[in-house]
């Protein structure tokens, strides 16, 4: 006798069409093998940190510090993930963070208070992103060259503005965001901003036309053009997005350090690219994952913290990071050859 199965039901008890997942399932990130592997690596690092320095690593203040430090480079990495997914690259993110942070902390800017610092940091980031986008999308320049030129120019301008000096922030409303009194349920404000940027980035990449166009341009720009996508305009928007993320990260860094320095954002471009790569974003474009990129950031930040707590030299830390990047690229190539 044939048994008839009842149709699947969603969280409200209502029946859903056969073969269609409930709406809430569509909003959840897809946990593939790579994501689970990254979660496993992160869990292993937590165990290592807990075993080697249990009293220090597992301390609430240390965990809050790890998340706070991950927030700044994490926001940059979200923007970088979009650019790499489109088949581009942005080597100027660290320099843009530096320029935005020093421009936003000049005496003239601080006279306008909290809003002036925030607006300037974001405006400088978006402005630099606009220049990168115009050079790449409409100037026909190779992204590597265009963003390398921006890296040199932004670093030079940041040094000129500061004259090599550290600019101290005197605006109380900005400084208070870095104090423990500003934490909400033990969560630093910077971490909450990072979480919001991550969620928005994931939704845009996976649930919007903009995200689909980004993947299409990275997969095959000519096919995307023939399909009606304005490839140049899309690339311009992506570098604007990267610049926006740099501006936000610069403001977070100002809160974290209470100052603006021309050395801010040093090697952020390498850290952001590395985090995106080990997270599963293809350097050749056509595939990107915000979830993986965020996990990559957390892995690198945790490694840095463990090395610092165990008084290990920074050169060993860099070697470990390099080994992880090489392993991630080899896994990508192996995965691509088997699909």
Short mmCIF file of C-alpha atoms in Angstrom, two decimals:
data_model
loop_
_atom_site.label_atom_id
_atom_site.label_comp_id
_atom_site.label_asym_id
_atom_site.label_seq_id
_atom_site.Cartn_x
_atom_site.Cartn_y
_atom_site.Cartn_z
CA UNK A 1 0.00 0.00 0.00
CA UNK A 2 1.44 3.37 -1.06
CA UNK A 3 2.15 5.84 1.72
CA UNK A 4 1.63 9.52 1.08
CA UNK A 5 4.11 11.82 2.78
CA UNK A 6 2.84 15.11 4.09
CA UNK A 7 4.29 18.23 2.46
CA UNK A 8 7.14 19.96 4.29
CA UNK A 9 6.18 22.73 6.64
CA UNK A 10 7.93 25.94 7.60
CA UNK A 11 8.47 27.38 11.07
CA UNK A 12 4.86 28.60 11.28
CA UNK A 13 3.40 25.17 10.57
CA UNK A 14 2.22 26.11 7.08
CA UNK A 15 2.85 23.71 4.23
CA UNK A 16 5.49 24.69 1.69
CA UNK A 17 5.53 23.64 -1.98
CA UNK A 18 7.25 20.34 -2.70
CA UNK A 19 10.96 20.74 -3.31
CA UNK A 20 11.02 24.26 -1.93
CA UNK A 21 12.93 25.02 1.26
CA UNK A 22 11.41 27.22 3.96
CA UNK A 23 12.29 30.91 3.63
CA UNK A 24 14.47 30.92 6.73
CA UNK A 25 16.66 28.19 5.22
CA UNK A 26 17.41 30.42 2.24
CA UNK A 27 18.87 33.09 4.51
CA UNK A 28 21.37 30.72 6.15
CA UNK A 29 24.92 30.52 4.70
CA UNK A 30 25.70 27.29 2.93
CA UNK A 31 28.16 25.27 4.99
CA UNK A 32 30.29 23.42 2.45
CA UNK A 33 33.32 21.25 3.12
CA UNK A 34 35.71 24.21 2.96
CA UNK A 35 33.71 26.21 5.49
CA UNK A 36 33.54 23.25 7.85
CA UNK A 37 37.29 22.74 7.41
CA UNK A 38 37.95 26.38 8.30
CA UNK A 39 35.75 26.04 11.36
CA UNK A 40 37.77 22.98 12.31
CA UNK A 41 41.06 24.88 11.91
CA UNK A 42 39.74 27.75 14.01
CA UNK A 43 38.56 25.33 16.70
CA UNK A 44 41.98 23.64 16.69
CA UNK A 45 43.69 27.00 17.15
CA UNK A 46 41.41 27.81 20.08
CA UNK A 47 42.36 24.47 21.65
CA UNK A 48 46.07 25.15 21.07
CA UNK A 49 45.76 28.59 22.61
CA UNK A 50 43.83 27.20 25.54
CA UNK A 51 46.42 24.49 26.15
CA UNK A 52 49.55 26.62 25.78
CA UNK A 53 48.29 29.69 27.65
CA UNK A 54 44.99 28.75 29.33
CA UNK A 55 44.83 31.62 31.80
CA UNK A 56 45.73 34.29 29.26
CA UNK A 57 44.23 33.07 25.96
CA UNK A 58 40.84 32.10 27.35
CA UNK A 59 40.56 35.29 29.39
CA UNK A 60 37.52 37.35 28.38
CA UNK A 61 39.61 40.46 27.82
CA UNK A 62 41.96 38.61 25.46
CA UNK A 63 39.09 37.13 23.44
CA UNK A 64 37.53 40.58 23.18
CA UNK A 65 40.88 41.94 22.00
CA UNK A 66 41.18 39.23 19.33
CA UNK A 67 37.72 40.02 17.98
CA UNK A 68 38.38 43.76 18.09
CA UNK A 69 41.62 43.42 16.14
CA UNK A 70 39.91 41.14 13.65
CA UNK A 71 37.17 43.73 13.12
CA UNK A 72 39.39 46.32 11.42
CA UNK A 73 41.04 44.02 8.89
CA UNK A 74 37.77 42.06 8.63
CA UNK A 75 35.87 45.05 7.25
CA UNK A 76 38.64 45.60 4.69
CA UNK A 77 38.49 41.91 3.75
CA UNK A 78 34.76 42.08 3.02
CA UNK A 79 35.43 44.74 0.38
CA UNK A 80 38.44 42.84 -0.93
CA UNK A 81 36.32 39.70 -1.35
CA UNK A 82 33.98 41.53 -3.73
CA UNK A 83 36.88 42.88 -5.80
CA UNK A 84 38.63 39.51 -6.08
CA UNK A 85 35.36 37.75 -6.90
CA UNK A 86 35.02 40.08 -9.88
CA UNK A 87 38.47 39.06 -11.11
CA UNK A 88 40.22 42.19 -9.84
CA UNK A 89 42.65 43.02 -7.05
CA UNK A 90 43.18 45.99 -4.75
CA UNK A 91 46.70 46.49 -3.41
CA UNK A 92 45.93 49.94 -2.04
CA UNK A 93 43.55 49.08 0.84
CA UNK A 94 46.19 49.46 3.56
CA UNK A 95 47.38 52.81 2.20
CA UNK A 96 43.79 54.04 1.87
CA UNK A 97 43.16 53.12 5.52
CA UNK A 98 46.27 55.10 6.49
CA UNK A 99 45.30 58.14 4.43
CA UNK A 100 41.71 58.11 5.68
CA UNK A 101 42.82 57.78 9.30
CA UNK A 102 45.27 60.70 9.20
CA UNK A 103 42.98 62.95 7.16
CA UNK A 104 40.16 62.30 9.62
CA UNK A 105 42.34 63.10 12.65
CA UNK A 106 43.78 66.46 11.60
CA UNK A 107 43.08 69.35 13.96
CA UNK A 108 40.79 70.97 11.40
CA UNK A 109 38.72 67.81 11.01
CA UNK A 110 38.47 67.16 14.76
CA UNK A 111 36.93 70.62 15.20
CA UNK A 112 33.78 69.11 13.64
CA UNK A 113 33.64 66.39 16.30
CA UNK A 114 32.48 62.79 15.90
CA UNK A 115 30.51 63.39 12.69
CA UNK A 116 33.42 65.21 11.07
CA UNK A 117 35.86 62.38 11.76
CA UNK A 118 33.45 59.68 10.57
CA UNK A 119 32.43 61.58 7.43
CA UNK A 120 36.04 62.39 6.49
CA UNK A 121 37.24 58.81 6.94
CA UNK A 122 34.43 57.42 4.79
CA UNK A 123 34.69 60.20 2.19
CA UNK A 124 38.45 59.71 1.75
CA UNK A 125 37.97 55.95 1.41
CA UNK A 126 35.22 56.30 -1.17
CA UNK A 127 37.20 58.98 -3.03
CA UNK A 128 40.23 56.71 -3.35
CA UNK A 129 37.97 53.87 -4.42
CA UNK A 130 36.47 56.13 -7.08
CA UNK A 131 39.92 56.90 -8.50
CA UNK A 132 40.81 53.20 -8.54
CA UNK A 133 37.51 52.33 -10.21
CA UNK A 134 37.85 54.99 -12.89
CA UNK A 135 41.41 53.95 -13.72
CA UNK A 136 40.49 50.25 -13.94
CA UNK A 137 37.00 50.39 -15.45
CA UNK A 138 37.22 53.38 -17.77
CA UNK A 139 40.97 53.99 -18.01
CA UNK A 140 41.68 50.43 -19.07
CA UNK A 141 44.50 50.03 -16.56
CA UNK A 142 45.39 46.64 -15.12
CA UNK A 143 44.04 46.50 -11.53
CA UNK A 144 47.47 45.53 -10.21
CA UNK A 145 49.10 48.65 -11.68
CA UNK A 146 46.27 51.06 -10.86
CA UNK A 147 46.00 50.05 -7.24
CA UNK A 148 49.78 49.86 -6.86
CA UNK A 149 49.93 53.50 -7.96
CA UNK A 150 47.23 54.36 -5.44
CA UNK A 151 49.19 52.54 -2.74
CA UNK A 152 52.27 54.70 -3.36
CA UNK A 153 50.29 57.92 -3.71
CA UNK A 154 48.11 57.41 -0.63
CA UNK A 155 51.11 56.47 1.52
CA UNK A 156 52.99 59.52 0.34
CA UNK A 157 50.06 61.86 0.97
CA UNK A 158 49.48 60.36 4.43
CA UNK A 159 53.13 61.01 5.28
CA UNK A 160 52.88 64.56 3.97
CA UNK A 161 49.79 65.31 6.05
CA UNK A 162 51.28 64.00 9.29
CA UNK A 163 54.90 64.98 8.62
CA UNK A 164 55.74 61.66 10.25
CA UNK A 165 53.99 62.56 13.52
CA UNK A 166 51.20 60.75 15.33
CA UNK A 167 47.93 62.71 15.41
CA UNK A 168 46.18 62.27 18.76
CA UNK A 169 42.37 62.15 18.85
CA UNK A 170 40.82 64.55 21.37
CA UNK A 171 37.13 64.01 20.59
CA UNK A 172 35.61 62.32 23.66
CA UNK A 173 32.72 60.65 21.81
CA UNK A 174 35.20 58.82 19.58
CA UNK A 175 37.50 57.78 22.41
CA UNK A 176 34.64 56.46 24.54
CA UNK A 177 33.73 53.89 21.89
CA UNK A 178 37.04 52.19 22.59
CA UNK A 179 36.47 51.97 26.35
CA UNK A 180 34.94 48.99 28.14
CA UNK A 181 32.01 51.11 29.31
CA UNK A 182 30.83 51.22 25.70
CA UNK A 183 30.62 47.43 25.41
CA UNK A 184 27.13 46.02 24.92
CA UNK A 185 26.66 42.67 26.70
CA UNK A 186 30.44 42.31 26.70
CA UNK A 187 30.69 42.93 22.94
CA UNK A 188 32.92 45.83 21.79
CA UNK A 189 31.27 48.34 19.40
CA UNK A 190 33.92 47.59 16.76
CA UNK A 191 32.90 43.93 16.72
CA UNK A 192 29.25 44.88 16.28
CA UNK A 193 30.15 47.09 13.31
CA UNK A 194 32.17 44.23 11.81
CA UNK A 195 29.20 41.87 12.28
CA UNK A 196 26.84 44.31 10.56
CA UNK A 197 29.23 44.81 7.62
CA UNK A 198 29.66 41.04 7.32
CA UNK A 199 25.93 40.34 7.27
CA UNK A 200 25.27 43.09 4.74
CA UNK A 201 28.18 41.89 2.59
CA UNK A 202 26.90 38.30 2.68
CA UNK A 203 23.38 39.34 1.73
CA UNK A 204 24.60 41.58 -1.11
CA UNK A 205 26.89 38.91 -2.58
CA UNK A 206 24.48 36.00 -2.24
CA UNK A 207 21.00 37.47 -2.39
CA UNK A 208 21.08 40.45 -4.77
CA UNK A 209 21.47 41.15 -8.47
CA UNK A 210 24.61 43.12 -7.67
CA UNK A 211 26.20 40.00 -6.20
CA UNK A 212 25.23 37.85 -9.17
CA UNK A 213 26.65 40.42 -11.55
CA UNK A 214 29.89 40.49 -9.57
CA UNK A 215 30.25 36.71 -9.88
CA UNK A 216 29.35 36.84 -13.57
CA UNK A 217 31.97 39.51 -14.34
CA UNK A 218 34.60 37.50 -12.50
CA UNK A 219 33.65 34.27 -14.20
CA UNK A 220 33.65 35.61 -17.77
CA UNK A 221 33.59 39.36 -18.37
CA UNK A 222 32.83 39.05 -22.09
CA UNK A 223 29.92 36.68 -21.51
CA UNK A 224 28.63 39.04 -18.81
CA UNK A 225 28.81 41.94 -21.29
CA UNK A 226 26.92 39.97 -23.92
CA UNK A 227 24.31 39.14 -21.28
CA UNK A 228 23.62 42.84 -20.85
CA UNK A 229 25.76 43.62 -17.80
CA UNK A 230 27.60 46.93 -17.87
CA UNK A 231 30.97 45.46 -16.89
CA UNK A 232 32.77 48.79 -16.56
CA UNK A 233 30.14 50.29 -14.32
CA UNK A 234 30.07 47.12 -12.18
CA UNK A 235 33.83 47.27 -11.68
CA UNK A 236 33.58 50.94 -10.74
CA UNK A 237 30.98 50.12 -8.11
CA UNK A 238 33.16 47.34 -6.71
CA UNK A 239 36.15 49.61 -6.16
CA UNK A 240 33.83 52.18 -4.60
CA UNK A 241 32.65 49.44 -2.25
CA UNK A 242 36.24 48.52 -1.40
CA UNK A 243 37.01 52.17 -0.69
CA UNK A 244 33.93 52.45 1.51
CA UNK A 245 35.07 49.45 3.55
CA UNK A 246 38.52 51.03 3.91
CA UNK A 247 36.95 54.25 5.18
CA UNK A 248 34.91 52.35 7.77
CA UNK A 249 37.98 50.36 8.81
CA UNK A 250 39.96 53.60 9.19
CA UNK A 251 37.33 54.96 11.57
CA UNK A 252 37.41 51.72 13.58
CA UNK A 253 41.20 51.94 13.73
CA UNK A 254 40.96 55.52 15.00
CA UNK A 255 38.68 54.31 17.79
CA UNK A 256 40.99 51.41 18.59
CA UNK A 257 44.24 53.40 18.68
CA UNK A 258 42.95 56.85 19.56
CA UNK A 259 45.20 58.34 16.91
CA UNK A 260 45.96 58.66 13.23
CA UNK A 261 49.33 57.58 11.80
CA UNK A 262 50.75 57.32 8.32
CA UNK A 263 51.89 53.77 9.17
CA UNK A 264 48.34 52.58 9.83
CA UNK A 265 47.08 49.72 7.68
CA UNK A 266 50.56 48.35 7.05
CA UNK A 267 50.32 45.11 5.01
CA UNK A 268 46.51 45.12 5.27
CA UNK A 269 46.36 44.35 1.56
CA UNK A 270 48.29 41.13 2.05
CA UNK A 271 46.28 40.09 5.09
CA UNK A 272 42.97 40.80 3.34
CA UNK A 273 43.96 38.93 0.18
CA UNK A 274 45.29 36.00 2.21
CA UNK A 275 42.11 35.79 4.31
CA UNK A 276 39.94 35.83 1.19
CA UNK A 277 42.05 33.14 -0.49
CA UNK A 278 42.04 30.69 2.39
CA UNK A 279 38.34 31.37 2.78
CA UNK A 280 37.67 30.03 -0.71
CA UNK A 281 37.51 33.12 -2.92
CA UNK A 282 39.17 32.35 -6.26
CA UNK A 283 42.00 34.69 -7.28
CA UNK A 284 40.94 34.23 -10.89
CA UNK A 285 37.45 35.46 -10.03
CA UNK A 286 34.01 33.93 -10.45
CA UNK A 287 33.60 32.66 -6.89
CA UNK A 288 33.62 34.42 -3.57
CA UNK A 289 32.52 33.69 -0.04
CA UNK A 290 32.08 36.26 2.71
CA UNK A 291 31.71 33.53 5.33
CA UNK A 292 35.02 31.95 4.35
CA UNK A 293 36.79 35.32 4.26
CA UNK A 294 35.62 36.17 7.77
CA UNK A 295 36.81 32.79 9.03
CA UNK A 296 40.14 33.44 7.34
CA UNK A 297 40.44 36.74 9.20
CA UNK A 298 39.64 35.06 12.51
CA UNK A 299 42.19 32.31 11.84
CA UNK A 300 44.99 34.77 11.10
CA UNK A 301 44.11 36.99 14.06
CA UNK A 302 44.01 33.99 16.39
CA UNK A 303 47.40 32.80 15.11
CA UNK A 304 48.85 36.25 15.76
CA UNK A 305 47.45 36.28 19.29
CA UNK A 306 48.77 32.79 20.10
CA UNK A 307 52.24 33.70 18.82
CA UNK A 308 52.24 36.92 20.86
CA UNK A 309 51.14 35.18 24.06
CA UNK A 310 53.85 32.54 23.64
CA UNK A 311 56.52 35.17 22.91
CA UNK A 312 57.31 33.69 19.51
CA UNK A 313 59.13 35.85 16.99
CA UNK A 314 57.16 37.63 14.28
CA UNK A 315 59.25 36.07 11.51
CA UNK A 316 58.02 32.61 12.52
CA UNK A 317 54.49 33.96 12.48
CA UNK A 318 54.94 35.27 8.93
CA UNK A 319 56.35 31.91 7.82
CA UNK A 320 53.29 30.17 9.29
CA UNK A 321 50.98 32.57 7.46
CA UNK A 322 52.86 31.99 4.21
CA UNK A 323 52.56 28.23 4.59
CA UNK A 324 48.80 28.54 5.17
CA UNK A 325 48.41 30.69 2.04
CA UNK A 326 50.36 28.22 -0.10
CA UNK A 327 48.31 25.31 1.25
CA UNK A 328 45.07 27.18 0.52
CA UNK A 329 46.09 27.92 -3.08
CA UNK A 330 47.10 24.29 -3.64
CA UNK A 331 43.72 23.17 -2.32
CA UNK A 332 42.01 25.62 -4.69
CA UNK A 333 43.93 24.26 -7.67
CA UNK A 334 43.20 20.68 -6.69
CA UNK A 335 39.52 21.47 -6.25
CA UNK A 336 39.37 23.28 -9.61
CA UNK A 337 41.05 20.37 -11.43
CA UNK A 338 38.56 17.85 -10.07
CA UNK A 339 35.44 19.86 -10.97
#
